[in-house]
PDB file of C-alpha atoms and ligand atoms in Angstrom:
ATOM      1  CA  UNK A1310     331.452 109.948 -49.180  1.00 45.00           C
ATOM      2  CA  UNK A1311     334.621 112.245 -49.779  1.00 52.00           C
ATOM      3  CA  UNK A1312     335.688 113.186 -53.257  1.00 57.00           C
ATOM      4  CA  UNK A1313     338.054 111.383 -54.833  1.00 67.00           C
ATOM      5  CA  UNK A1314     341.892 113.431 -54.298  1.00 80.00           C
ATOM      6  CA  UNK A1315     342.568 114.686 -57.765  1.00 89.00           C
ATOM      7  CA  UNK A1316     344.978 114.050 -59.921  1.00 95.00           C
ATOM      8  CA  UNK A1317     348.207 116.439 -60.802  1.00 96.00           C
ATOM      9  CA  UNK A1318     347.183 116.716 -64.203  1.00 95.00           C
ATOM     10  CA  UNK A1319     343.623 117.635 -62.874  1.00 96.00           C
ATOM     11  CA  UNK A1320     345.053 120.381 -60.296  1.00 96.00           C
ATOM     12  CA  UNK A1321     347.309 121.991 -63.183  1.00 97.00           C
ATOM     13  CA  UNK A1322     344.113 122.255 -65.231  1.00 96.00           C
ATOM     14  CA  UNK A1323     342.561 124.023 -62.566  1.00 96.00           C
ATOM     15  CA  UNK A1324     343.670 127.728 -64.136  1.00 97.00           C
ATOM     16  CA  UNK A1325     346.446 129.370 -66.277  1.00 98.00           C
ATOM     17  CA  UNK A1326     348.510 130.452 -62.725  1.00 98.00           C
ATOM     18  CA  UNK A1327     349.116 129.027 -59.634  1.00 98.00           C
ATOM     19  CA  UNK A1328     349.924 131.394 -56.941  1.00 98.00           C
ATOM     20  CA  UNK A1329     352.813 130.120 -54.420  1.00 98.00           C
ATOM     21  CA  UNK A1330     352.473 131.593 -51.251  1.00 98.00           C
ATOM     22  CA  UNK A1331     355.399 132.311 -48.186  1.00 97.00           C
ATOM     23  CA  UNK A1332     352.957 133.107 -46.009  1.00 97.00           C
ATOM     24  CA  UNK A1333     354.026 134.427 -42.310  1.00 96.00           C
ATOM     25  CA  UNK A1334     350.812 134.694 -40.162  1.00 96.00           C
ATOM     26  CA  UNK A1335     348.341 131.874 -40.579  1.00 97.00           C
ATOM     27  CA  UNK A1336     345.210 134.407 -39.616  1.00 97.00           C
ATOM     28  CA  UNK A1337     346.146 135.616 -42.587  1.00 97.00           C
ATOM     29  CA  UNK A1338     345.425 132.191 -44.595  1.00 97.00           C
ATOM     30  CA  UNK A1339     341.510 132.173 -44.945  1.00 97.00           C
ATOM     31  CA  UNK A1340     341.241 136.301 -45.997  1.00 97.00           C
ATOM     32  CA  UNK A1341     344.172 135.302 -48.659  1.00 98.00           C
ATOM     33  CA  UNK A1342     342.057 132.268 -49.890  1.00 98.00           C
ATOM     34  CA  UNK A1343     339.285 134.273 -50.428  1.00 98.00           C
ATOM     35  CA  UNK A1344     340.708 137.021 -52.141  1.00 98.00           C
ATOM     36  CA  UNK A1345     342.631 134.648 -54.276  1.00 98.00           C
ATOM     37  CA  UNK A1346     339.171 133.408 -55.356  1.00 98.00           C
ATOM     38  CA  UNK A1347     337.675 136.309 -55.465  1.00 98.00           C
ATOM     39  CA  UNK A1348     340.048 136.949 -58.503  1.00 98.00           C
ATOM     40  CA  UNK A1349     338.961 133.450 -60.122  1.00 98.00           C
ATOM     41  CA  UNK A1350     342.321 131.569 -58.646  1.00 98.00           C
ATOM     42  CA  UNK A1351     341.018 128.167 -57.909  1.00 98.00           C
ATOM     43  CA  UNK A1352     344.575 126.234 -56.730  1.00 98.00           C
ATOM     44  CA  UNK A1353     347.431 127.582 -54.528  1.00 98.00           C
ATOM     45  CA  UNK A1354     351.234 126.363 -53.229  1.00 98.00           C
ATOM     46  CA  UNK A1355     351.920 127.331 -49.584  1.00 98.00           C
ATOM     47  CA  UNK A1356     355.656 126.481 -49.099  1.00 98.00           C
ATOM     48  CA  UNK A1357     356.624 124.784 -46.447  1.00 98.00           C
ATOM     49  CA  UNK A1358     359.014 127.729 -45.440  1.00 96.00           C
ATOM     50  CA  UNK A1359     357.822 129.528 -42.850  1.00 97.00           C
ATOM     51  CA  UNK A1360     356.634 128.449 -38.797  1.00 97.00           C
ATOM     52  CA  UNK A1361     352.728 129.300 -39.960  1.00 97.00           C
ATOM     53  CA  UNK A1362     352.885 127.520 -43.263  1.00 98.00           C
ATOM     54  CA  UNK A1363     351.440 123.884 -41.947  1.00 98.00           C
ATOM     55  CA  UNK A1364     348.730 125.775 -40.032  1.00 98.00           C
ATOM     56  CA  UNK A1365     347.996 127.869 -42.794  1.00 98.00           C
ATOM     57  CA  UNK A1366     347.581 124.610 -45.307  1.00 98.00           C
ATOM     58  CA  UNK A1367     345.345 123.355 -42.739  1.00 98.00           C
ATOM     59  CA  UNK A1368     342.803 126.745 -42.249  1.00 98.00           C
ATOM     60  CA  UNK A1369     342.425 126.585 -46.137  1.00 98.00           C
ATOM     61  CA  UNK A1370     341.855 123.114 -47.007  1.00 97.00           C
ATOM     62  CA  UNK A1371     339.378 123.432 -43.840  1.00 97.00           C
ATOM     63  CA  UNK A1372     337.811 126.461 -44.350  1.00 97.00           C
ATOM     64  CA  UNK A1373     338.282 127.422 -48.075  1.00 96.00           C
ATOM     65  CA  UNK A1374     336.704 124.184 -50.080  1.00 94.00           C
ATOM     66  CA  UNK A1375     336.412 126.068 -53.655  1.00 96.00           C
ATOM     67  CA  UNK A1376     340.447 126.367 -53.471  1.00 97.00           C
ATOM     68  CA  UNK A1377     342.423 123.232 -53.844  1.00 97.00           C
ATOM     69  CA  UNK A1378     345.790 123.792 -51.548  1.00 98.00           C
ATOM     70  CA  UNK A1379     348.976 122.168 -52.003  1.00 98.00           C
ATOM     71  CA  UNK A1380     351.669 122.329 -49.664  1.00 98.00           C
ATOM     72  CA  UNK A1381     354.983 123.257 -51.377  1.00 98.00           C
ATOM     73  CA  UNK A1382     358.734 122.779 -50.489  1.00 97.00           C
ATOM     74  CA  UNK A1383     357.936 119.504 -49.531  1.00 97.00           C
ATOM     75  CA  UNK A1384     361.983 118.239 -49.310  1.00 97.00           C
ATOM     76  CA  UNK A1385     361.538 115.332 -47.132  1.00 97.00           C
ATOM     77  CA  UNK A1386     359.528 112.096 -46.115  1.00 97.00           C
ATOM     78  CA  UNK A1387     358.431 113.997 -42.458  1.00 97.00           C
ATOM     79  CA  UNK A1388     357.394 116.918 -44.701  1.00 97.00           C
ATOM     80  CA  UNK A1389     354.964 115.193 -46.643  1.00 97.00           C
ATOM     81  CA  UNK A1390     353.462 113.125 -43.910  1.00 97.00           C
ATOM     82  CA  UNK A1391     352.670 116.604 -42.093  1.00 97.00           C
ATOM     83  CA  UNK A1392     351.254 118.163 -45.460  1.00 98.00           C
ATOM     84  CA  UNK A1393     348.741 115.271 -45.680  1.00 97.00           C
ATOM     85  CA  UNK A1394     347.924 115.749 -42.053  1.00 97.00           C
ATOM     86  CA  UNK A1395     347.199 119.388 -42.643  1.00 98.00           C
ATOM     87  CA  UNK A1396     344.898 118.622 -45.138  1.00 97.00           C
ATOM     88  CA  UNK A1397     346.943 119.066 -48.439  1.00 98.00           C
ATOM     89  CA  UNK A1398     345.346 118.047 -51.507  1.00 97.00           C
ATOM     90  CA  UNK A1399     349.125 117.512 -52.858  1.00 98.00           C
ATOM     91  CA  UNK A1400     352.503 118.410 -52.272  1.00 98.00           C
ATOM     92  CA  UNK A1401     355.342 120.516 -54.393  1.00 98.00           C
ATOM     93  CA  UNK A1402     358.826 119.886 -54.660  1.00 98.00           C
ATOM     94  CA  UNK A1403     361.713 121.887 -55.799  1.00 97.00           C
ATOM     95  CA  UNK A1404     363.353 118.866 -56.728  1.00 97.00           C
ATOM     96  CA  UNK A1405     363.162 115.291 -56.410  1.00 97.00           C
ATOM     97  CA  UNK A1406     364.641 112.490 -53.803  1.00 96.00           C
ATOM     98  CA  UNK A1407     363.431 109.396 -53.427  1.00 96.00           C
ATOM     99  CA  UNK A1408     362.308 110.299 -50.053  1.00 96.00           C
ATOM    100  CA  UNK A1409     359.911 112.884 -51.376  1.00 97.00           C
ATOM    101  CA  UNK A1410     358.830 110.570 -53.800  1.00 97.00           C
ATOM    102  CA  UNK A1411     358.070 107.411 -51.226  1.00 97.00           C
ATOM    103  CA  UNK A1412     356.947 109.979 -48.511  1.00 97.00           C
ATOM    104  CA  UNK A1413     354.727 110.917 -50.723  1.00 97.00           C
ATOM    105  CA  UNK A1414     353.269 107.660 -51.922  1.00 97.00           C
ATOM    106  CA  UNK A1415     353.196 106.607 -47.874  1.00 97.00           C
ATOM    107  CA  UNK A1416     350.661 109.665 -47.365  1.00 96.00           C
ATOM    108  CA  UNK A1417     348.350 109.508 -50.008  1.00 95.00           C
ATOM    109  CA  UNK A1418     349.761 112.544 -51.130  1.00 97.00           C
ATOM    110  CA  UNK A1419     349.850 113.818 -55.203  1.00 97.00           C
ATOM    111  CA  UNK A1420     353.159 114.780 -55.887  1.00 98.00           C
ATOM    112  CA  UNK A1421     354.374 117.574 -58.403  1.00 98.00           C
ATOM    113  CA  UNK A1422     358.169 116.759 -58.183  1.00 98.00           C
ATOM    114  CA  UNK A1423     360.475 119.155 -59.695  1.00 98.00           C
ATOM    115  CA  UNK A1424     363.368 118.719 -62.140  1.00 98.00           C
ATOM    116  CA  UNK A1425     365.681 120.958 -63.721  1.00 97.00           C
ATOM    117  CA  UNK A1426     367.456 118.675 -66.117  1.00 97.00           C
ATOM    118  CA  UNK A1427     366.171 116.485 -69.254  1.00 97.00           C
ATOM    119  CA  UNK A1428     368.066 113.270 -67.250  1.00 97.00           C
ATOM    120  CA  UNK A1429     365.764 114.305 -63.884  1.00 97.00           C
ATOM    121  CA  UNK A1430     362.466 114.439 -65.616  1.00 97.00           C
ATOM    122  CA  UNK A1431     363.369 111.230 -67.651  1.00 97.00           C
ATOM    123  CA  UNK A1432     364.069 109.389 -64.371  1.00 97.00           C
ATOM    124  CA  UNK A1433     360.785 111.166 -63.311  1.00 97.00           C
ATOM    125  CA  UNK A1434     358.690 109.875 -66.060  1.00 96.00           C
ATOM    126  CA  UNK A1435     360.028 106.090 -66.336  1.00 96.00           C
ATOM    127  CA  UNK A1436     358.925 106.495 -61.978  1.00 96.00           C
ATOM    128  CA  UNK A1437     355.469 107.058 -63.939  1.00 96.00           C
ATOM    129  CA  UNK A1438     355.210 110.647 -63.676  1.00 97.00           C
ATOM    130  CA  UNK A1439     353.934 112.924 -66.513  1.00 97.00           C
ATOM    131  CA  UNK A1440     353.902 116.242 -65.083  1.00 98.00           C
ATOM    132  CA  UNK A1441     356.495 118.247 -62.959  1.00 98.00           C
ATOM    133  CA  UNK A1442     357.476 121.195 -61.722  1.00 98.00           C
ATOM    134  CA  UNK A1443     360.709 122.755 -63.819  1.00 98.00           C
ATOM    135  CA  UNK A1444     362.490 124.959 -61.124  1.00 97.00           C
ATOM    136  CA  UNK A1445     364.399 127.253 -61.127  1.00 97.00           C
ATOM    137  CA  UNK A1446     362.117 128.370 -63.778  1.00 97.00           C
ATOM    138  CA  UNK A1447     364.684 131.251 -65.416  1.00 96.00           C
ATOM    139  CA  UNK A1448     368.081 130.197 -64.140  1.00 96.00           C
ATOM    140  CA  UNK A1449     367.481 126.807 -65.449  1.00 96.00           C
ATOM    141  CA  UNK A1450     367.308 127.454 -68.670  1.00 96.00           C
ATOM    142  CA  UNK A1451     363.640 129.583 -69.270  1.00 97.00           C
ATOM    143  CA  UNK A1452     361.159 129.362 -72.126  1.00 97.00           C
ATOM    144  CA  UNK A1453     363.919 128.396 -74.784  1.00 96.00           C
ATOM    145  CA  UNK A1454     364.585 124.967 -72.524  1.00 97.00           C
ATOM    146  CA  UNK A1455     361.247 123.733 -71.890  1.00 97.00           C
ATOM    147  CA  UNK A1456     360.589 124.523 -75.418  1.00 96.00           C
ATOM    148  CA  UNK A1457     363.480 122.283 -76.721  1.00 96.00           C
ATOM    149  CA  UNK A1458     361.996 119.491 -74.323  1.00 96.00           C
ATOM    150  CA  UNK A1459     358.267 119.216 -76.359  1.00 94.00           C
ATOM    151  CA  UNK A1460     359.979 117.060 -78.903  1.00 94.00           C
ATOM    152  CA  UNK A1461     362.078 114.533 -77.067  1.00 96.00           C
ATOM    153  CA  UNK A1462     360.091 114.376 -74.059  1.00 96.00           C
ATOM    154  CA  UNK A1463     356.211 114.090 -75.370  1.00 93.00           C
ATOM    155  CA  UNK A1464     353.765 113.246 -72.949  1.00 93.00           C
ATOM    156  CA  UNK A1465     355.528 115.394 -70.303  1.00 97.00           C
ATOM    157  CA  UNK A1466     353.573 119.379 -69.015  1.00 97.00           C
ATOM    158  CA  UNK A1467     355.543 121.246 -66.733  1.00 98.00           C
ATOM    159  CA  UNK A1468     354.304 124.213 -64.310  1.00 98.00           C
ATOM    160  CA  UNK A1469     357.270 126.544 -64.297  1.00 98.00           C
ATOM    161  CA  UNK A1470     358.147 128.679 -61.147  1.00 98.00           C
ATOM    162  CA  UNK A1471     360.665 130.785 -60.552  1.00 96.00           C
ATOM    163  CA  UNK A1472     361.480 134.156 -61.809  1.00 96.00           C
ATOM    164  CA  UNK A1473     357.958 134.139 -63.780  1.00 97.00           C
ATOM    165  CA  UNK A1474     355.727 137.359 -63.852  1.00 97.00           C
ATOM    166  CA  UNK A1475     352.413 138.409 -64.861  1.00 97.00           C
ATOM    167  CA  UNK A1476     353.752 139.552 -68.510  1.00 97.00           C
ATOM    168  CA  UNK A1477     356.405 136.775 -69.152  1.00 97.00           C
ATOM    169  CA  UNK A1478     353.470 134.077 -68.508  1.00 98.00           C
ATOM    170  CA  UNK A1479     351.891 134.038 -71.490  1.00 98.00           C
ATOM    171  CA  UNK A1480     355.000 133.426 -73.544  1.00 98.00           C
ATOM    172  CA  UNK A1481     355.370 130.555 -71.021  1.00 98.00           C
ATOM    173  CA  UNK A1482     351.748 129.206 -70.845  1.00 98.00           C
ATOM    174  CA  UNK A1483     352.244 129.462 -75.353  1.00 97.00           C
ATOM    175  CA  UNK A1484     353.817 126.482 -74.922  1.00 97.00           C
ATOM    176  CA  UNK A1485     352.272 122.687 -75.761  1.00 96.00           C
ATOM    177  CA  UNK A1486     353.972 121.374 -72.970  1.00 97.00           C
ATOM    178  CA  UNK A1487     353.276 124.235 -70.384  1.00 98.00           C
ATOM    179  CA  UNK A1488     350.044 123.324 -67.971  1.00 97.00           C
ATOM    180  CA  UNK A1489     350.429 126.401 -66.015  1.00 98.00           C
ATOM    181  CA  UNK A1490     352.637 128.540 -64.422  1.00 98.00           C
ATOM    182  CA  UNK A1491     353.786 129.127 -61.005  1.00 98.00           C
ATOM    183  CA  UNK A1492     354.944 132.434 -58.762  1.00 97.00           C
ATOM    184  CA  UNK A1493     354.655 134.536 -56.295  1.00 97.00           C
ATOM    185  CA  UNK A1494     353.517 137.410 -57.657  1.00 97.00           C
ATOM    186  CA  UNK A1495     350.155 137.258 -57.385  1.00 98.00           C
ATOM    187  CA  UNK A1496     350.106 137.258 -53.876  1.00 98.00           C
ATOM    188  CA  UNK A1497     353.977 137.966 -52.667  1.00 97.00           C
ATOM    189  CA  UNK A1498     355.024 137.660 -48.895  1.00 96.00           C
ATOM    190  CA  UNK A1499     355.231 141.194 -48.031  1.00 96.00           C
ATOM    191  CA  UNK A1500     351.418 142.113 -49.928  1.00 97.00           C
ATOM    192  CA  UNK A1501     350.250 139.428 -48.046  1.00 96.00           C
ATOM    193  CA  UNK A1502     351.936 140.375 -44.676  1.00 94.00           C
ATOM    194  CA  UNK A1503     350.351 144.139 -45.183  1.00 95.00           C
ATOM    195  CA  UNK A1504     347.084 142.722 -45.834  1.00 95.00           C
ATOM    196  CA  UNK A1505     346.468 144.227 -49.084  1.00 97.00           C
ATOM    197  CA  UNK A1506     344.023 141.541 -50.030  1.00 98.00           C
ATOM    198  CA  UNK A1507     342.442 144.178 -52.785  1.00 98.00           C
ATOM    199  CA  UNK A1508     345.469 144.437 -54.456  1.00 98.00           C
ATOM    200  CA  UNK A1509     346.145 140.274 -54.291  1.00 98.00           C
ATOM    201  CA  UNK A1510     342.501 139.610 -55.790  1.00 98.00           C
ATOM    202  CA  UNK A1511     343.513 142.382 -58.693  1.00 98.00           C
ATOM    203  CA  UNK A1512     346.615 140.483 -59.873  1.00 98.00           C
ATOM    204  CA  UNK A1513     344.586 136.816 -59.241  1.00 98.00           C
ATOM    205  CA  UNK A1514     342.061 138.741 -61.786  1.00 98.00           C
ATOM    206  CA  UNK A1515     344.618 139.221 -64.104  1.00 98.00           C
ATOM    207  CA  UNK A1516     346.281 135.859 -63.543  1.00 98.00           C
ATOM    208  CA  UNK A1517     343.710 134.073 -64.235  1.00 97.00           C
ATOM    209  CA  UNK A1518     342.688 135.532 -67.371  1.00 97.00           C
ATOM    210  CA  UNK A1519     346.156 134.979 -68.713  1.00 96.00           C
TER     211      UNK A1519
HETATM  212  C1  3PG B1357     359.312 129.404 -55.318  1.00 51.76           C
HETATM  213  O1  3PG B1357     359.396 128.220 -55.054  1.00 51.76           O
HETATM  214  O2  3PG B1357     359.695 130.309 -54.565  1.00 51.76           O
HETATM  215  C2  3PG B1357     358.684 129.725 -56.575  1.00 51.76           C
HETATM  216  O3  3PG B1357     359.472 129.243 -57.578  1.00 51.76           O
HETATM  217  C3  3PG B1357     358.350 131.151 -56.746  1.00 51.76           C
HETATM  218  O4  3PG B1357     359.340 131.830 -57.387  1.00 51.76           O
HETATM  219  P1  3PG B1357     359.118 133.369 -57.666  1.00 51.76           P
HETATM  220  O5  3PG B1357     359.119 134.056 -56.315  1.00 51.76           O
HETATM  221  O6  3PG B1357     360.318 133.756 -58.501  1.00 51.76           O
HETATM  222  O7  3PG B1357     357.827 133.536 -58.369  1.00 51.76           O
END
């Protein structure tokens, strides 16, 4: 019998930083899993961005079972039917539409819906969810927002993306309300179209320590 899917909540716990990868060349997927791992990453985003992203999602959640892999930039319904197919453990979303939401639901599929605004994760938590993705991270009003939120909105955690870096993330991940962080530095698109997989398990290292 399969494992149970786990829950958002469970995924976030999974490590201080979640990578979130634009990746270009899916031959590239499995090395980048492992080297993500090597560094003690244990849960990556692959965005939905690029023509090798689906078949990327798919060679890691195949081939790469110690690394739970979401599918990000999930926008749409079709999107999240074809993340499931792939073999996504759960899907990301810079914000949220109800067709994310019930495409989601449809496949199976965790969602990690984003919201930028205290109205958007209200409407977000009376549709039962408790954790969310605040994006864009920075513009959107940084650490000072999401600070202001722990108060009026208890019982929500965000993962942040978006303009976050290895030494703003601990100011972030300070926070009660902070699971974990999100960004693409660990392993950015052009380190991981030059292959330097050394270099990507060197800032996992240090992600994951955070
Ligand atoms: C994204 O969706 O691109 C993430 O928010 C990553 O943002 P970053 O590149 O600023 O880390």
């Amino acid at each position: 019998m399969s494992d149970p899917m786990p829950s958002i909540p469970e995924i976030l716990a999974l490590g201080p930083v979640m990578p979130v990868i634009v990746i270009d060349d899916a031959a590239q997927a499995v090395p980048l899993a492992h080297a993500l791992l090597a560094g003690g990453i244990r849960t990556i985003e692959i965005t939905l961005r690029t023509p090798a992203a689906l078949e990327a999602v798919r060679l890691v959640a195949t081939d790469c079972p110690d690394i739970t892999v979401g599918a990000g930039t999930v926008n749409n319904a079709a999107l999240a039917k074809q993340a499931r197919d792939a073999g996504a453990a759960f899907a990301v979303s810079p914000g949220t539409t109800a067709s994310v939401i019930n495409g989601c639901a449809d496949a199976g599929l965790p969602l990690l819906p984003g919201a930028a605004t205290v109205s958007e994760m209200m409407e977000l938590q009376d549709a039962g969810f408790s954790a969310m993705k605040f994006f864009p991270a920075n513009a959107a009003g940084g650490i000072s927002f999401i600070k202001a939120l722990a108060s009026p909105l208890p019982g929500i955690i965000f993962c942040p993306t978006g303009g976050i870096t290895q030494d703003s993330a601990p100011d972030w991940l300070a926070l009660s309300n902070i699971a974990c962080v999100g960004g693409s530095w660990v392993a950015s698109q052009p380190a991981i179209a030059a292959g330097a997989f050394d270099d990507i398990t060197a800032r996992a290292r240090a992600a994951a320590a955070l």
